[in-house]
């Protein structure tokens, strides 16, 4: 139907403008090539130049681009207008797009749980007894999926000469440093290969070649545009300028300068080929950072200014209104039907079962191709964190159209180590720390079974290990078994409710659990099982009436866990919710014990750079005599901040916290800059040893002001708290707190 509409429009153009149509002869008009250089986030200036070219009716017959110039040029060649490109740059989430993993909302619930336990975000691969580090800080899969989604909304061609505007992307062969001109295949992959800045992105393997940023070999590909048939070239040079003598002050600046020098020599050779009829546009991009993608749109007006200054030169290339209308119509490809998919093929280079991948694809044979849906499916598959790359392409075979999904195994292996640090300091002599190390062994069988181990030392000493086994490829249902032990100090409070600490006991526990569960998509899980625990608690300080007491308990345990937060440290949307129930089963052996119920959650609300969140926890024990193994601790940042961590403990308790924070810095720039927040909290809660003593009149109050930094080592908080009865606290916290 869309094709029919397109042909009707073209006939109408011919009937309305017969003279113009007859007068338009492409063979008589010089072919205009657009050359877009690389320059990182500065490349948004290209969009500003394109806006002026469109306003002045300057035709573009072919495009050659390098790095970010290939991104802008490729999207423009695919059929996007300059205004549409501006909207894309304004709305794209660069922090997410340039993230090293799938967006958190797209991760499996298992991988979201990895965010718990204050583990450092950076993972170290482990394979065959060796540690494996990635060849780049950022895996470009999110960028490739984003570009693929944008491209497939306009076209599915594989020959770049068949795009709305013929296009070439320039990359560099990492083996020999030579220029590689990409003219077919996956347009998204070609664009990504062209901008894979060495060390920041890993090299891209394409067409049997290992490719990196085209700026290394040819940042201003004038020769490529000439080879495409350009008679006149419009060159937009947004290259990062060389550093001046007083700016070369560190080893990194020396390396940057040496890297740029090679690129500048190649660029100078290209620029020397310009003729009098060619046009060179150089936007003033001072103070626009190479990697400042979140502020990239600030470069668009600079491109507008530079192109406007060249309008006198551009005027000689302008078309009249009729010819311009025909030019736009001739390169429009918005009117295309989506193909019907005849087959789906999995090209899987990993050890993961093909069926595990296929089960997560929504597309079926006989359906109309849906680029948005398959992009979402692939993002979910990538969120399993089993693959280095997940992409797709449309293929034509024997008159049939198919979708070929390609997955590439992680270069650092399917197993990884994670490390963590948590530190609390009140600057008054009280401090605590926690070191953690975790190991995860993924995809140990075709259904995606995994084994995890976690070790912590510091205020709490603990060991934990779990085997998790899905029983279907979709991972809807699973079984698990785990074992762990811990030693931790617990305060004992008086029954007076005034917070008086009578003493401290050392609690030791070893527990084993088996159970089954149901995953609720990516957003949660519900599970239940049996737990057998052994241990003791022993007087450590004060409280002389308590000696060493041993326990042996069998419990039924059940959990409902929900997590849709967009960020584990400073969330702006989503929800976290947890319900835990434990029922003592003395008839299965062991002590009578008690039943416990814990419920808690966190919900943020965001406007602009401001977020207001509400966090709550409630815990109680019943049906038995509580002991020191069932104590509910309060104290510490966002948990009655003015009180020391674990200062308040009881068998019943709860706390409600209102949290406000505002981001005052820009977002991450390739992991080199970290968002900074300022905020505060208002908290109310308490603990009681007896339920009958619980009362709103006994609530303790606390508030805090803080500065927070979201780092690759986890969140860092510096602040102060003020609470009931004059309680105060100054704190430095490093580690996971939500």
XYZ file of C-alpha atoms in Angstrom:
738
model
C 0.000 0.000 0.000
C 2.822 2.418 0.940
C 4.560 1.748 -2.344
C 1.317 2.545 -4.183
C 1.049 5.877 -2.373
C 4.628 6.678 -3.264
C 4.046 6.028 -6.982
C 0.864 8.136 -6.944
C 2.848 10.991 -5.405
C 5.537 10.699 -8.050
C 2.925 10.788 -10.844
C 1.397 13.845 -9.229
C 4.780 15.545 -9.153
C 5.174 14.867 -12.861
C 1.714 16.223 -13.682
C 2.057 19.307 -11.514
C 5.625 20.142 -12.518
C 6.000 18.753 -16.056
C 8.331 21.492 -17.156
C 10.557 21.226 -14.145
C 10.615 17.476 -14.424
C 11.627 17.640 -17.988
C 14.277 20.274 -17.263
C 15.950 18.303 -14.481
C 18.881 16.426 -15.912
C 21.282 14.994 -13.320
C 23.879 14.539 -15.992
C 24.079 18.311 -16.458
C 24.313 19.154 -12.753
C 27.646 18.654 -10.952
C 27.537 15.829 -8.412
C 27.953 17.089 -4.870
C 29.699 14.938 -2.283
C 29.435 15.605 1.447
C 32.505 14.698 3.542
C 31.933 14.476 7.303
C 35.000 14.119 9.504
C 35.369 12.435 12.850
C 35.631 14.313 16.100
C 33.660 12.448 18.729
C 30.713 14.272 20.273
C 31.789 17.394 18.351
C 30.276 15.614 15.334
C 26.814 16.856 16.328
C 27.896 20.022 14.506
C 27.366 18.051 11.279
C 23.636 18.170 11.963
C 23.755 21.966 12.127
C 25.511 22.067 8.745
C 22.880 19.738 7.266
C 20.120 22.035 8.489
C 21.610 24.963 6.560
C 22.157 22.813 3.454
C 18.473 21.877 3.515
C 17.338 25.458 4.168
C 19.373 26.648 1.172
C 18.234 23.749 -1.066
C 21.732 22.309 -1.519
C 21.504 18.746 -2.890
C 23.722 15.997 -1.515
C 24.385 13.210 -3.991
C 26.775 11.083 -1.920
C 28.236 11.025 1.587
C 31.570 9.809 2.952
C 31.965 9.840 6.732
C 34.462 8.911 9.402
C 33.772 8.127 13.054
C 30.889 10.293 14.321
C 30.730 11.714 10.814
C 29.842 8.181 9.702
C 27.066 8.067 12.327
C 25.470 11.330 11.189
C 26.171 10.631 7.522
C 24.823 7.088 7.654
C 21.564 8.129 9.301
C 21.133 11.005 6.851
C 21.826 8.654 3.945
C 19.246 6.216 5.329
C 16.553 8.879 4.974
C 16.485 10.993 8.141
C 16.195 14.757 7.782
C 18.400 17.205 9.645
C 15.558 18.090 12.031
C 14.937 14.413 12.730
C 18.639 13.915 13.466
C 18.563 16.843 15.878
C 15.614 15.242 17.682
C 17.469 11.912 17.873
C 20.532 13.539 19.431
C 18.367 15.437 21.920
C 16.523 12.338 23.106
C 19.139 9.600 22.978
C 20.329 8.358 26.373
C 24.099 8.414 25.851
C 24.884 7.060 29.301
C 22.791 4.012 28.460
C 23.843 3.765 24.814
C 27.543 3.878 25.688
C 27.140 1.587 28.682
C 29.174 -1.587 29.007
C 26.069 -3.669 29.555
C 22.434 -3.770 28.588
C 20.150 -1.104 30.078
C 19.286 -2.237 33.571
C 15.576 -2.479 32.797
C 16.464 -4.949 30.028
C 18.664 -7.175 32.170
C 17.450 -10.492 33.462
C 16.442 -10.426 37.100
C 19.428 -12.628 37.970
C 21.815 -10.051 36.576
C 20.035 -7.243 38.418
C 20.728 -9.138 41.631
C 24.434 -8.831 40.853
C 24.054 -5.163 41.714
C 23.437 -6.126 45.336
C 26.186 -6.567 47.854
C 28.120 -3.410 46.999
C 30.123 -5.177 44.315
C 32.194 -3.024 41.986
C 30.511 -2.603 38.622
C 33.605 -3.606 36.670
C 33.905 -7.325 35.971
C 37.042 -9.332 35.339
C 36.655 -12.297 33.013
C 37.954 -15.693 34.014
C 38.581 -18.596 31.647
C 40.790 -21.690 31.847
C 42.567 -20.441 34.940
C 43.443 -17.040 33.452
C 42.096 -13.582 34.153
C 40.810 -11.909 30.990
C 40.448 -8.173 30.554
C 38.367 -6.674 27.733
C 40.115 -5.038 24.764
C 38.043 -1.908 25.309
C 36.328 -0.136 28.171
C 32.988 0.010 26.370
C 31.293 -2.775 24.457
C 29.478 -1.116 21.534
C 26.532 -3.512 21.415
C 24.039 -0.992 22.820
C 25.183 1.561 20.264
C 24.863 -0.985 17.443
C 21.333 -1.960 18.545
C 20.292 1.700 18.838
C 21.604 2.516 15.368
C 20.112 -0.660 13.930
C 16.699 0.244 15.304
C 16.920 3.737 13.804
C 18.115 2.469 10.431
C 15.525 -0.262 10.102
C 12.747 2.248 10.591
C 13.896 3.747 7.264
C 15.484 1.000 5.171
C 16.747 -2.579 5.079
C 19.128 -2.349 2.127
C 22.569 -3.958 2.329
C 24.200 -2.142 -0.599
C 25.008 1.386 0.515
C 24.585 2.691 -3.048
C 20.901 1.779 -2.745
C 20.338 4.057 0.262
C 18.410 7.290 -0.168
C 21.864 8.843 -0.617
C 24.845 6.626 -1.566
C 27.132 6.329 1.453
C 30.595 5.163 2.529
C 31.959 4.677 6.043
C 35.708 4.766 6.630
C 37.438 2.534 9.179
C 41.063 1.546 9.867
C 42.552 -1.929 9.516
C 44.164 -2.542 12.909
C 46.647 -5.026 11.430
C 48.285 -2.619 8.982
C 46.824 0.840 9.648
C 45.340 1.124 6.165
C 42.057 2.780 5.319
C 39.067 0.474 4.805
C 36.048 1.793 2.898
C 32.790 0.063 3.871
C 30.089 0.064 1.188
C 27.759 -2.856 1.989
C 26.461 -5.157 4.668
C 25.037 -4.009 7.994
C 24.936 -0.215 7.957
C 24.848 -0.110 11.769
C 27.940 -2.324 12.031
C 29.775 -0.194 9.467
C 28.973 2.976 11.418
C 30.108 1.409 14.702
C 33.325 0.098 13.132
C 34.077 3.592 11.861
C 33.921 5.113 15.364
C 35.536 2.426 17.542
C 38.036 4.650 19.305
C 40.988 2.403 20.260
C 41.103 1.390 23.942
C 37.642 2.849 24.578
C 35.895 0.407 22.250
C 37.173 -3.051 21.343
C 38.057 -3.571 17.667
C 35.170 -4.656 15.437
C 35.612 -7.760 13.320
C 33.907 -7.156 9.977
C 34.418 -8.881 6.637
C 37.350 -10.797 8.088
C 39.138 -7.597 9.156
C 39.818 -6.184 12.602
C 38.659 -2.567 12.404
C 39.021 0.546 14.563
C 38.182 4.239 14.238
C 38.577 5.511 10.678
C 40.079 8.721 12.009
C 43.372 6.903 12.543
C 43.841 6.367 8.783
C 41.627 8.986 7.118
C 39.642 11.421 9.201
C 38.589 13.586 6.250
C 37.818 11.106 3.431
C 37.753 13.504 0.485
C 39.312 10.814 -1.721
C 36.440 8.469 -0.939
C 33.830 11.028 -2.049
C 35.814 11.641 -5.253
C 35.912 7.916 -5.957
C 32.115 7.820 -5.571
C 31.838 10.345 -8.403
C 31.709 13.698 -6.624
C 32.530 16.693 -8.825
C 32.328 19.109 -5.940
C 32.858 18.277 -2.262
C 31.516 20.049 0.797
C 33.878 19.186 3.643
C 32.872 19.582 7.282
C 35.967 19.366 9.483
C 35.236 19.020 13.197
C 38.597 17.469 14.115
C 39.848 17.963 17.643
C 42.629 20.581 17.496
C 46.176 19.690 18.453
C 47.211 20.498 22.002
C 49.353 23.549 22.628
C 52.659 23.367 24.474
C 51.209 24.443 27.826
C 48.417 21.846 27.502
C 50.804 18.884 27.211
C 51.316 18.319 30.922
C 50.768 14.600 31.530
C 51.538 11.239 29.977
C 47.924 10.928 28.802
C 48.115 14.282 27.015
C 51.371 13.156 25.358
C 49.676 9.968 24.130
C 46.660 11.973 22.908
C 48.921 14.368 21.022
C 50.898 11.559 19.363
C 47.653 9.888 18.299
C 46.275 13.109 16.833
C 49.525 13.934 15.011
C 49.213 10.850 12.810
C 45.606 11.696 12.020
C 46.474 15.331 11.258
C 49.128 14.378 8.724
C 46.594 12.246 6.833
C 43.960 14.997 7.086
C 46.374 17.636 5.791
C 47.096 15.477 2.744
C 43.363 15.164 2.043
C 42.687 18.883 2.480
C 45.487 19.707 0.065
C 43.413 18.155 -2.751
C 40.593 20.700 -2.423
C 39.925 22.916 -5.446
C 38.454 26.408 -5.744
C 34.970 25.037 -6.363
C 35.057 22.852 -3.229
C 33.776 24.209 0.076
C 35.420 23.728 3.481
C 33.336 24.332 6.625
C 35.050 24.404 10.020
C 32.682 25.025 12.951
C 34.121 26.798 15.984
C 33.949 23.997 18.550
C 36.127 25.402 21.299
C 35.135 23.991 24.693
C 33.072 21.202 23.086
C 34.522 17.957 24.424
C 35.447 14.980 22.262
C 33.608 12.605 24.589
C 30.945 14.930 26.020
C 28.066 13.112 24.334
C 25.414 14.179 26.829
C 26.041 17.773 25.771
C 26.645 16.982 22.111
C 23.597 18.947 20.965
C 25.411 22.120 22.062
C 27.559 21.663 18.956
C 24.579 21.861 16.571
C 24.310 25.700 16.691
C 28.056 25.871 16.021
C 27.487 23.920 12.815
C 24.622 26.235 11.888
C 26.845 29.294 12.393
C 29.712 27.894 10.335
C 27.476 26.805 7.456
C 25.605 30.113 7.499
C 28.917 31.922 7.107
C 29.491 29.878 3.941
C 26.082 30.543 2.339
C 27.599 32.766 -0.328
C 29.743 29.846 -1.514
C 26.880 27.392 -1.112
C 24.462 29.552 -3.113
C 26.055 28.545 -6.418
C 25.054 24.917 -5.677
C 21.431 25.647 -4.746
C 18.456 24.273 -6.671
C 15.262 26.145 -7.431
C 12.184 25.142 -5.454
C 10.773 22.789 -8.102
C 14.058 20.945 -8.611
C 14.619 20.794 -4.852
C 11.194 19.220 -4.368
C 11.978 16.639 -7.022
C 15.381 15.965 -5.481
C 13.780 15.241 -2.115
C 11.170 12.994 -3.718
C 13.818 11.071 -5.614
C 15.716 10.135 -2.447
C 12.714 9.404 -0.266
C 12.488 5.819 0.897
C 9.942 6.255 3.648
C 7.312 4.446 1.606
C 8.286 0.821 1.816
C 6.429 -2.201 3.005
C 7.941 -4.307 5.756
C 8.876 -7.748 4.440
C 7.192 -10.940 5.559
C 9.637 -13.183 7.407
C 9.920 -16.656 5.884
C 12.563 -18.046 8.254
C 14.565 -17.242 11.388
C 18.157 -18.428 11.681
C 20.483 -18.443 14.692
C 24.217 -17.967 14.076
C 25.612 -18.667 17.522
C 29.362 -18.758 18.200
C 28.974 -19.239 21.956
C 28.489 -22.331 24.101
C 24.914 -21.274 24.881
C 22.113 -23.369 23.382
C 20.492 -21.996 20.199
C 17.122 -22.782 21.740
C 17.839 -20.489 24.694
C 18.312 -17.659 22.200
C 15.352 -18.640 20.028
C 12.997 -18.780 23.017
C 13.537 -15.052 23.600
C 12.697 -13.969 20.043
C 9.163 -12.727 19.464
C 9.365 -12.837 15.668
C 7.814 -15.842 13.949
C 7.757 -17.135 10.394
C 4.893 -15.592 8.429
C 4.912 -12.337 10.435
C 5.663 -8.880 9.105
C 9.159 -7.734 10.063
C 9.133 -5.431 13.108
C 12.458 -3.664 13.660
C 11.459 -2.185 17.017
C 10.351 -5.544 18.421
C 13.416 -7.486 17.318
C 15.642 -4.743 18.713
C 13.905 -5.146 22.090
C 14.318 -8.935 21.874
C 18.025 -8.658 21.141
C 18.498 -6.190 23.977
C 16.886 -8.705 26.332
C 19.205 -11.454 25.047
C 22.177 -9.143 25.538
C 20.892 -8.514 29.062
C 21.664 -12.140 29.929
C 25.311 -10.964 29.851
C 26.379 -14.133 28.066
C 27.439 -12.459 24.829
C 29.926 -9.890 23.617
C 27.649 -8.964 20.750
C 24.069 -9.644 19.695
C 22.872 -8.382 16.327
C 20.803 -9.372 13.294
C 20.429 -8.836 9.585
C 17.797 -9.423 6.954
C 18.827 -11.984 4.332
C 17.383 -12.942 0.939
C 17.746 -16.593 -0.067
C 15.951 -18.428 -2.871
C 13.299 -15.753 -3.077
C 12.640 -15.848 0.680
C 13.338 -13.235 3.347
C 14.752 -14.248 6.677
C 16.109 -12.819 9.913
C 19.574 -14.012 10.870
C 20.374 -13.470 14.541
C 24.070 -13.490 15.347
C 25.584 -13.882 18.792
C 29.264 -13.718 19.702
C 30.680 -15.162 22.902
C 32.104 -12.743 25.451
C 35.768 -12.132 24.764
C 36.479 -12.252 28.487
C 34.667 -15.571 28.880
C 31.321 -16.550 30.356
C 32.738 -16.591 33.884
C 33.732 -13.500 35.767
C 35.023 -12.172 39.053
C 33.624 -9.156 40.848
C 35.148 -7.271 43.740
C 33.714 -4.832 46.188
C 34.429 -2.427 48.966
C 32.110 -0.880 51.529
C 33.420 1.681 53.993
C 31.671 3.626 56.733
C 33.436 6.366 58.664
C 31.859 8.750 61.190
C 35.031 10.776 61.895
C 34.550 10.155 65.616
C 36.508 6.958 65.994
C 33.848 4.590 64.753
C 34.402 3.001 61.376
C 33.668 -0.177 59.562
C 34.591 -1.795 56.338
C 33.581 -4.695 54.173
C 35.594 -6.333 51.406
C 33.879 -8.661 48.974
C 34.798 -10.959 46.136
C 32.369 -12.867 43.966
C 32.693 -15.482 41.251
C 29.990 -16.337 38.734
C 30.086 -19.319 36.398
C 27.478 -18.767 33.675
C 25.890 -21.123 31.153
C 27.281 -24.316 32.629
C 24.658 -26.291 30.716
C 22.308 -25.849 27.750
C 19.475 -24.477 29.914
C 21.632 -21.705 31.332
C 22.471 -23.073 34.751
C 24.908 -21.039 36.809
C 26.978 -21.224 39.966
C 27.877 -18.287 42.175
C 30.136 -17.841 45.161
C 30.495 -14.775 47.371
C 33.012 -14.039 50.105
C 32.899 -11.075 52.503
C 35.270 -10.026 55.254
C 35.157 -7.071 57.611
C 32.342 -6.137 59.964
C 30.615 -9.249 58.742
C 32.414 -12.411 57.772
C 30.400 -14.522 55.377
C 30.598 -17.202 52.722
C 27.797 -17.972 50.310
C 27.413 -20.269 47.321
C 24.413 -21.073 45.137
C 23.593 -23.298 42.195
C 20.756 -22.015 40.042
C 19.162 -24.208 37.387
C 16.377 -23.136 34.987
C 14.133 -26.015 33.932
C 13.014 -24.431 30.632
C 14.833 -22.424 27.948
C 12.766 -19.302 28.620
C 13.912 -19.447 32.255
C 10.362 -19.180 33.556
C 10.859 -21.855 36.235
C 13.949 -22.863 38.164
C 15.299 -24.817 41.090
C 18.112 -23.782 43.364
C 20.261 -24.894 46.240
C 22.537 -22.745 48.342
C 24.680 -22.823 51.439
C 26.291 -20.106 53.464
C 27.512 -18.979 56.803
C 28.197 -15.720 58.571
C 29.517 -14.162 61.773
C 28.302 -10.732 62.848
C 28.048 -8.647 66.028
C 24.585 -7.651 67.267
C 23.699 -4.962 69.818
C 21.250 -5.849 72.597
C 18.990 -3.000 73.699
C 17.045 -2.519 76.897
C 13.282 -2.857 76.886
C 12.903 0.761 77.998
C 12.792 1.997 74.420
C 15.407 4.688 75.071
C 18.039 3.017 72.893
C 20.235 1.967 75.812
C 22.706 -0.719 74.708
C 22.979 -3.496 77.302
C 25.630 -5.472 75.481
C 26.707 -7.107 72.286
C 26.635 -10.708 71.125
C 28.469 -12.518 68.364
C 26.063 -14.444 66.141
C 27.359 -17.331 64.036
C 25.200 -19.263 61.594
C 25.566 -21.950 58.925
C 22.536 -22.560 56.683
C 21.544 -24.817 53.780
C 18.561 -24.250 51.517
C 16.812 -25.970 48.602
C 13.863 -24.606 46.710
C 12.122 -23.705 43.482
C 10.956 -20.493 41.908
C 9.166 -18.693 39.121
C 10.754 -15.754 37.326
C 8.335 -12.928 36.597
C 9.898 -11.806 33.344
C 12.759 -9.382 33.866
C 11.105 -7.564 36.733
C 10.988 -10.086 39.557
C 10.889 -13.578 40.978
C 8.938 -15.586 43.529
C 10.561 -18.566 45.245
C 10.097 -20.898 48.167
C 12.142 -23.598 49.839
C 13.326 -25.338 52.995
C 16.233 -24.086 55.068
C 18.203 -25.851 57.792
C 20.409 -23.641 59.946
C 22.850 -24.247 62.776
C 24.697 -21.771 64.930
C 25.127 -19.983 68.193
C 25.262 -16.579 69.766
C 27.788 -15.706 72.419
C 28.188 -12.751 74.804
C 30.845 -10.352 73.512
C 30.412 -7.149 75.521
C 28.251 -6.622 78.628
C 24.923 -8.377 79.071
C 26.327 -10.906 81.586
C 23.163 -13.006 81.835
C 23.708 -14.429 78.358
C 26.204 -17.187 77.789
C 26.800 -19.216 74.685
C 23.518 -20.441 73.248
C 23.289 -22.843 70.320
C 20.382 -23.247 67.913
C 19.262 -25.739 65.279
C 16.315 -24.699 63.115
C 14.325 -25.909 60.104
C 12.292 -23.263 58.275
C 10.020 -22.814 55.310
C 11.221 -19.681 53.502
C 9.461 -17.718 50.767
C 10.444 -14.554 48.919
C 8.834 -12.171 46.473
C 11.423 -9.918 44.839
C 10.667 -7.108 42.382
C 13.229 -4.785 40.785
C 12.534 -2.474 37.848
C 14.861 0.363 38.903
C 16.821 1.980 36.077
C 19.906 2.405 38.259
C 20.951 0.505 41.364
C 22.717 3.499 42.950
C 20.768 6.615 41.987
C 17.523 5.399 40.417
C 15.178 7.801 38.681
C 12.395 5.402 37.702
C 11.081 1.943 38.422
C 10.389 0.153 41.679
C 12.140 -2.176 44.111
C 10.065 -4.345 46.430
C 10.776 -7.360 48.656
C 8.682 -9.607 50.879
C 10.303 -12.323 52.994
C 8.515 -14.877 55.141
C 10.085 -17.553 57.339
C 8.071 -20.202 59.163
C 9.754 -22.392 61.763
C 9.015 -26.111 61.265
C 9.937 -27.830 64.497
C 8.233 -31.045 63.353
C 11.021 -31.448 60.785
C 13.635 -31.348 63.503
C 15.424 -28.651 65.400
C 14.303 -25.923 67.750
C 10.853 -24.409 67.719
C 12.175 -21.040 66.538
C 9.932 -18.156 65.514
C 8.193 -16.942 62.389
C 9.464 -13.751 60.748
C 7.995 -11.376 58.204
C 9.942 -8.611 56.437
C 8.629 -6.237 53.771
C 10.404 -3.300 52.168
C 10.528 -1.232 49.037
C 11.797 1.841 47.241
C 10.020 4.054 44.705
C 11.551 7.130 43.025
C 9.737 9.994 41.307
C 11.736 12.217 38.949
C 11.297 15.581 37.277
C 14.192 17.054 35.346
C 17.378 16.453 37.320
C 15.459 16.060 40.591
C 14.433 12.779 42.196
C 12.280 12.212 45.284
C 12.190 8.641 46.534
C 10.457 6.816 49.360
C 12.084 3.835 51.045
C 10.509 1.695 53.741
C 11.274 -1.465 55.693
C 9.111 -3.267 58.237
C 10.068 -6.435 60.166
C 8.418 -8.501 62.864
C 8.664 -11.850 64.635
C 5.808 -13.902 66.088
C 4.672 -17.402 67.136
C 7.564 -18.118 69.393
C 10.208 -16.678 71.661
C 12.492 -14.335 69.709
C 16.215 -14.526 70.255
C 19.373 -12.777 69.067
C 19.165 -14.503 65.668
C 16.013 -12.551 64.823
C 17.144 -9.021 65.579
C 16.227 -6.243 63.160
C 18.986 -3.587 62.950
C 18.550 0.131 62.383
C 21.109 2.907 62.052
C 23.367 4.163 59.320
C 22.827 6.305 56.255
C 19.182 6.410 55.088
C 18.311 4.013 57.890
C 18.119 6.557 60.757
C 21.318 8.302 59.684
C 22.090 10.012 62.981
C 22.529 6.632 64.677
C 25.479 4.317 64.114
C 24.915 1.257 61.889
C 23.306 -1.456 63.988
C 23.059 0.823 67.033
C 19.353 0.053 67.323
C 18.251 -3.607 67.238
C 15.027 -5.321 68.167
C 12.619 -8.127 67.293
C 10.174 -5.683 65.718
C 10.850 -2.481 63.865
C 10.483 -0.335 60.845
C 11.720 2.810 59.143
C 10.333 5.154 56.501
C 12.746 7.377 54.586
C 12.113 10.194 52.137
C 15.154 10.741 49.913
C 15.757 13.715 47.636
C 18.720 14.134 45.291
C 19.555 16.352 42.349
C 22.181 15.663 39.716
C 24.481 18.679 39.479
C 27.078 17.352 37.045
C 26.887 16.001 33.520
C 26.655 12.287 32.917
C 29.486 9.897 32.226
C 31.801 10.600 29.381
C 33.045 7.170 28.337
C 33.361 6.265 32.007
C 35.795 9.166 32.595
C 33.324 11.463 34.296
C 30.947 10.438 37.058
C 27.598 12.048 37.940
C 27.551 14.086 41.149
C 24.426 14.544 43.268
C 23.398 16.660 46.246
C 20.493 15.683 48.422
C 18.993 15.019 51.790
C 16.787 12.612 53.731
C 14.064 12.673 56.365
C 13.683 9.411 58.300
C 11.406 8.036 60.992
C 11.488 4.626 62.679
C 12.398 2.549 65.694
C 12.816 -0.981 67.016
C 11.106 -2.782 69.884
C 11.796 -6.076 71.622
C 8.104 -6.631 72.404
C 5.255 -6.013 69.985
C 3.083 -4.536 72.738
C 5.704 -1.809 73.242
C 5.527 -0.610 69.620
C 4.066 2.868 69.367
C 4.176 5.815 66.972
C 4.936 7.998 69.981
C 8.276 6.200 70.310
C 9.413 6.936 66.764
C 12.920 8.262 66.414
C 13.611 10.923 63.803
C 16.637 11.626 61.707
C 17.637 13.737 58.733
C 20.719 14.174 56.593
C 22.396 16.284 53.923
C 24.822 14.596 51.545
C 26.895 14.758 48.384
C 26.879 11.564 46.313
C 29.062 10.395 43.417
C 28.154 7.475 41.177
C 31.488 5.778 40.456
C 32.595 2.511 38.890
C 33.547 1.474 42.438
C 29.994 2.014 43.612
C 28.343 5.051 45.191
C 30.296 7.411 47.437
C 28.447 9.558 49.992
C 29.762 12.351 52.225
C 27.351 14.023 54.584
C 26.023 14.709 58.038
C 22.961 13.630 59.997
C 20.880 15.032 62.868
C 18.433 12.943 64.879
C 16.273 12.551 67.987
C 17.694 13.446 71.385
C 20.473 15.445 69.786
C 22.046 12.486 67.994
C 24.443 13.593 65.257
C 26.610 11.888 62.693
C 29.148 12.854 60.061
C 29.761 10.104 57.564
C 31.717 8.932 54.565
C 30.175 5.891 52.942
C 31.523 3.913 50.020
C 29.456 1.050 48.682
C 25.969 -0.058 47.797
C 23.218 1.300 50.059
C 19.848 0.930 48.280
